[in-house]
DNA sequence: CAGTATCCGGTGCGATACTG
DNA sequence: CAGTATCGCACCGGATACTG
């Protein structure tokens, strides 16, 4: 698929950079619950089902990365506390969550259908995630696409000889 | 040993089910390389950059889950060998990869831009992933959506437990 | 080439106890 | 309620060595 000479380094791959933030165990499930409306620590804890320390760690990583932000709140008679909400950067992860959900719905679901539906709030119809050509909006599948080096691509490294007769 | 009430009905969440297959470390990077055209073990190894045993493990998991399939090939003068290719089930993971890539491009990229572009093979224009209403095709953001229980939704879980083998 | 097997130090995970 | 602190253990990562 790639021009064979064009080796890129995996360090500056956007997938890897994203996974460095959200790729740890439980993190995407924490985000799922955030999208579902969870905000408080105990709420995440019971709904995600991971260990307390891990949840604390994940929330710290996510706020540190700017994906979530800590918002103060105060219940009457209680001291001030903080809850965790998605930032804009975090809200923009919705397509990733939905992509995983859609795939699970299609290929790993029970016979009775998906456990959760994502709907358009205004009209109630389901939301869908589509891959398409930015130009003519043709729907695209994996067979219609062609990856190629972008502006931030690093020049090929010629550290050692390259055989690579792939296809 | 394990408090039942602390368990969310997240076991049947499609996101979790998907992550049970592709959520381990390196797996999504292996899939990224598969989309980029990698097929042979050593090819994955150098491009993904993980340990041999982990790569073997991941490829086994993926073929076991039907995401990749082992295809025989024969180089002249060599014995028959196998390479790993994406199945239809695996090809359908492209949106998830692209969602992660797009987010990385938007929020974690270098100044010079994304290292890789996904283009429409036929016309050369970039591919894009859009979330929209299935009914009227309105583009949707996180603020426009509403999750709600689907047909496969489970109420609460009774005290009869299954295995706790998380992951 | 395409793996499997083994070893070993380190990190991350999971459960619980503890604190404010 | 919202976290820390702690501890045993599983798994990871990297380096070989071995097999077909």
mmCIF file of C-alpha atoms in Angstrom, chain B residues 4 6-7 14 16 24 32 51 57 66 70 74 83 86 121 124 127 136 140 150:
data_model
loop_
_atom_site.group_PDB
_atom_site.id
_atom_site.type_symbol
_atom_site.label_atom_id
_atom_site.label_comp_id
_atom_site.label_asym_id
_atom_site.label_seq_id
_atom_site.Cartn_x
_atom_site.Cartn_y
_atom_site.Cartn_z
ATOM 1 C CA UNK B 4 -21.829 -8.095 42.839
ATOM 2 C CA UNK B 6 -19.980 -3.125 42.102
ATOM 3 C CA UNK B 7 -20.470 -4.774 38.806
ATOM 4 C CA UNK B 14 -19.849 -3.409 22.772
ATOM 5 C CA UNK B 16 -15.637 -3.572 26.080
ATOM 6 C CA UNK B 24 -4.177 -5.120 24.436
ATOM 7 C CA UNK B 32 -2.475 -0.294 11.594
ATOM 8 C CA UNK B 51 8.958 -8.089 21.057
ATOM 9 C CA UNK B 57 0.715 -13.703 20.751
ATOM 10 C CA UNK B 66 -11.331 -13.979 13.117
ATOM 11 C CA UNK B 70 -3.508 -17.097 7.886
ATOM 12 C CA UNK B 74 5.051 -20.055 -1.580
ATOM 13 C CA UNK B 83 1.241 -14.766 6.106
ATOM 14 C CA UNK B 86 -7.008 -8.943 7.490
ATOM 15 C CA UNK B 121 -7.630 5.560 -4.004
ATOM 16 C CA UNK B 124 -6.631 11.010 -4.455
ATOM 17 C CA UNK B 127 -10.790 10.291 3.398
ATOM 18 C CA UNK B 136 -31.275 13.181 7.796
ATOM 19 C CA UNK B 140 -23.308 15.269 14.871
ATOM 20 C CA UNK B 150 -30.826 -0.876 22.975
#
